[in-house]
Short mmCIF file of C-alpha atoms in Angstrom, two decimals:
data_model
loop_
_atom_site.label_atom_id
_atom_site.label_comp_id
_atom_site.label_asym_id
_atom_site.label_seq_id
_atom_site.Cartn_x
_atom_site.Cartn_y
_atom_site.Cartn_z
CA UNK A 1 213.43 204.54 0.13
CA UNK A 2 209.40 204.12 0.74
CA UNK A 3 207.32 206.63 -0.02
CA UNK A 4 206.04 208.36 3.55
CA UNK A 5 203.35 211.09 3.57
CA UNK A 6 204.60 213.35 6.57
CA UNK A 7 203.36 216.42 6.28
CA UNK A 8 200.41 218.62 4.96
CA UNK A 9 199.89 221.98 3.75
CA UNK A 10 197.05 224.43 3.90
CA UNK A 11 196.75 226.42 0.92
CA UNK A 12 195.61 229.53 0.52
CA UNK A 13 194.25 231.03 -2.61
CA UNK A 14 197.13 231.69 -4.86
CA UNK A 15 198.73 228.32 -4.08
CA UNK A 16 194.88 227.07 -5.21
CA UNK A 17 194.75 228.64 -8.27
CA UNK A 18 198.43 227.72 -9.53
CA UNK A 19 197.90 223.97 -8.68
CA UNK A 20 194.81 224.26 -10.61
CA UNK A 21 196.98 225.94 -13.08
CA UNK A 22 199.21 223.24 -13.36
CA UNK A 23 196.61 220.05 -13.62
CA UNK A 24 195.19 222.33 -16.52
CA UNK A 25 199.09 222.28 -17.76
CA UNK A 26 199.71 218.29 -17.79
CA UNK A 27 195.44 218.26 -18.92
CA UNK A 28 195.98 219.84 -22.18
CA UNK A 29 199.13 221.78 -22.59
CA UNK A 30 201.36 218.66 -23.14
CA UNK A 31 201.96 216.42 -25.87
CA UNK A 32 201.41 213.54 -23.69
CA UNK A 33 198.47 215.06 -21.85
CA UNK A 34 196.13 212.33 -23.54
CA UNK A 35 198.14 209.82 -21.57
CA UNK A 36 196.85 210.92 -17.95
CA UNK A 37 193.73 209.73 -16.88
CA UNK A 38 193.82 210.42 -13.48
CA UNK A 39 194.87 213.09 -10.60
CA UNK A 40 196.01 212.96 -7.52
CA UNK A 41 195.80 216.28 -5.76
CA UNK A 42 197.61 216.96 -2.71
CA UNK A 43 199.14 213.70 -2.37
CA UNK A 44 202.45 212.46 -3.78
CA UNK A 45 202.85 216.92 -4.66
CA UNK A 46 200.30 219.49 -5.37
CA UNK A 47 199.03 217.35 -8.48
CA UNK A 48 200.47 214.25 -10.11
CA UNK A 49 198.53 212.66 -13.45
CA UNK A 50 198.41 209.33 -13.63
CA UNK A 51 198.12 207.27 -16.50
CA UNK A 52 194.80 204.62 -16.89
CA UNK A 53 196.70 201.82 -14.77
CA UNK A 54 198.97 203.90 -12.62
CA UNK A 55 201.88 203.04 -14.23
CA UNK A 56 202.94 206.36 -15.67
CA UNK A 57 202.88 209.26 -13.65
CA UNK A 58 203.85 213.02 -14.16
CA UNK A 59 204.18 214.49 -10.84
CA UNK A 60 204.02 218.63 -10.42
CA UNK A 61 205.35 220.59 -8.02
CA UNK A 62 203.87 224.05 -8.47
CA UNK A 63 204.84 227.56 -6.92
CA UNK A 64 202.86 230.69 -8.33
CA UNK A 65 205.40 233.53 -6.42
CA UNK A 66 206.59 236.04 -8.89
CA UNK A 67 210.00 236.87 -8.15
CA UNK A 68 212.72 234.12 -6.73
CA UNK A 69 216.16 233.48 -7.14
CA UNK A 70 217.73 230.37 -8.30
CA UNK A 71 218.36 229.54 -4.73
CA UNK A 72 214.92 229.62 -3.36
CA UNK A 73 214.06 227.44 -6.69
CA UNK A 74 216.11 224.82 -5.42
CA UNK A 75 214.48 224.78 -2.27
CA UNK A 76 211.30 224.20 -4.19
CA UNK A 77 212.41 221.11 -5.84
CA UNK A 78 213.19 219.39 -2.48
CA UNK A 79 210.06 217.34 -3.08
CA UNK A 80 210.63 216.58 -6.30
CA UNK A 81 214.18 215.06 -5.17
CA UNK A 82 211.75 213.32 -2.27
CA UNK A 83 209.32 211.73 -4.86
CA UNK A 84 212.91 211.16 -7.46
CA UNK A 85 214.30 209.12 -4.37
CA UNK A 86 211.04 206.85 -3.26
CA UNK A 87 210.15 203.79 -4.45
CA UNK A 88 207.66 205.13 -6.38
CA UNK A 89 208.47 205.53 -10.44
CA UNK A 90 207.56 208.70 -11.84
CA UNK A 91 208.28 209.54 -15.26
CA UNK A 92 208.39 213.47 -15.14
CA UNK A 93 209.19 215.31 -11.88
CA UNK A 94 208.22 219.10 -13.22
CA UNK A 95 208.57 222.23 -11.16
CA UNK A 96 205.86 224.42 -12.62
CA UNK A 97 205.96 228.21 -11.95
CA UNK A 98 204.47 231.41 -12.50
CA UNK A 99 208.14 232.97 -13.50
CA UNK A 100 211.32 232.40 -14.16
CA UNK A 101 214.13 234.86 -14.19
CA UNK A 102 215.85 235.80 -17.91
CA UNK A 103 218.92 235.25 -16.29
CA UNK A 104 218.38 231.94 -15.16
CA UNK A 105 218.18 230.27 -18.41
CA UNK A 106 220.58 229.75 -21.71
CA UNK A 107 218.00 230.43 -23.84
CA UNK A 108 215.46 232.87 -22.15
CA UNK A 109 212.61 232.56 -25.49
CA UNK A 110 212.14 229.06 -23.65
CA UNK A 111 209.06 229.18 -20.96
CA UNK A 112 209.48 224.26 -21.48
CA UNK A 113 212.84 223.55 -20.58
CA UNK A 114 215.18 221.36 -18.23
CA UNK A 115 218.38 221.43 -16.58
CA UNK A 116 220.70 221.61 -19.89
CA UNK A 117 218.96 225.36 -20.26
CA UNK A 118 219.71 226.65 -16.64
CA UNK A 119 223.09 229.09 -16.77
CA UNK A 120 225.87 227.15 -14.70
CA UNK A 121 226.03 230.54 -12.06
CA UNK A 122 222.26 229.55 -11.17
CA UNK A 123 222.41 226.08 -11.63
CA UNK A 124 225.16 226.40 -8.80
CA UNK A 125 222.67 228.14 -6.60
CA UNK A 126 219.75 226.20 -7.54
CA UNK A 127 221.88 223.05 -5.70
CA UNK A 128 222.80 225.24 -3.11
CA UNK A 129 218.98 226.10 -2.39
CA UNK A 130 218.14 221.97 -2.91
CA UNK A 131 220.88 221.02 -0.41
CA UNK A 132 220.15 223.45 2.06
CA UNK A 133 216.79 222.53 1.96
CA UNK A 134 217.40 218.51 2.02
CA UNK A 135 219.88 219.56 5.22
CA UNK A 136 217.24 220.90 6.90
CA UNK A 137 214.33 218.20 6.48
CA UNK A 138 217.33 215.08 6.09
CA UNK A 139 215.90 213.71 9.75
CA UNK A 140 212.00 214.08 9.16
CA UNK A 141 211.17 214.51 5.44
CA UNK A 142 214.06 212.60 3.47
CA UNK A 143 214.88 209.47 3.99
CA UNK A 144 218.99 209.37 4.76
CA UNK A 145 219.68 206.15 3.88
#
């Protein structure tokens, strides 16, 4: 699938400050964060870091709400799945947020950690939120083929 830019946001302040949040994250709270070079704000997601000749990149979705279930996290990572599914090759697709639920994860002491660390009762909501959410936008946001 291509990559298409469709759509735009406007964000207000909180949204802001947790994108600038998260370029600070993949700036110096990373191992690799000496890789990235670049940013690209508002473009591919709220911030991606690119390495020197484009041809790593660490893309970040990021959401700053307090309280959400493991559905409406899923919903969140429909543009991840979008940028996972373009032609595009990016190395690390990372959902960065203000909180996560205790009862979300295996091991709760973890604030880095991927899907082998989500319980299987959320993970199963966390798809339902991400199909739900890929249902609705399948005609103007993902491609279906």
């Amino acid at each position: 699938m291509a990559y298409v830019v469709q759509s735009t946001e406007k964000v207000r302040g909180t949204g802001a400050d947790f994108e600038t949040k998260a370029m600070l994250y993949l700036m110096c709270f990373r191992d690799d964060s000496n890789e990235i070079s670049y940013f690209a704000i508002d473009f591919y997601n709220d911030v991606t870091g690119l390495s020197i000749h484009a041809d790593k990149a660490w893309d970040v979705q990021s959401k700053g709400t307090k309280k959400v279930s493991a559905k409406e996290i899923g919903r969140e990572l429909v543009t991840l799945f979008k940028n996972e599914m373009s032609d595009l090759n990016f190395d690390y697709l990372i959902l960065f947020m203000s909180s996560v639920p205790e009862s979300f994860r295996k091991d709760a002491s973890k604030n880095h950690f991927g899907i082998d660390n989500i319980e299987d009762k959320s993970f199963k909501s966390l798809r339902e939120g991400l199909v739900s959410e890929l249902n609705k936008r399948t005609s103007s946001y993902i491609d279906a083929a």
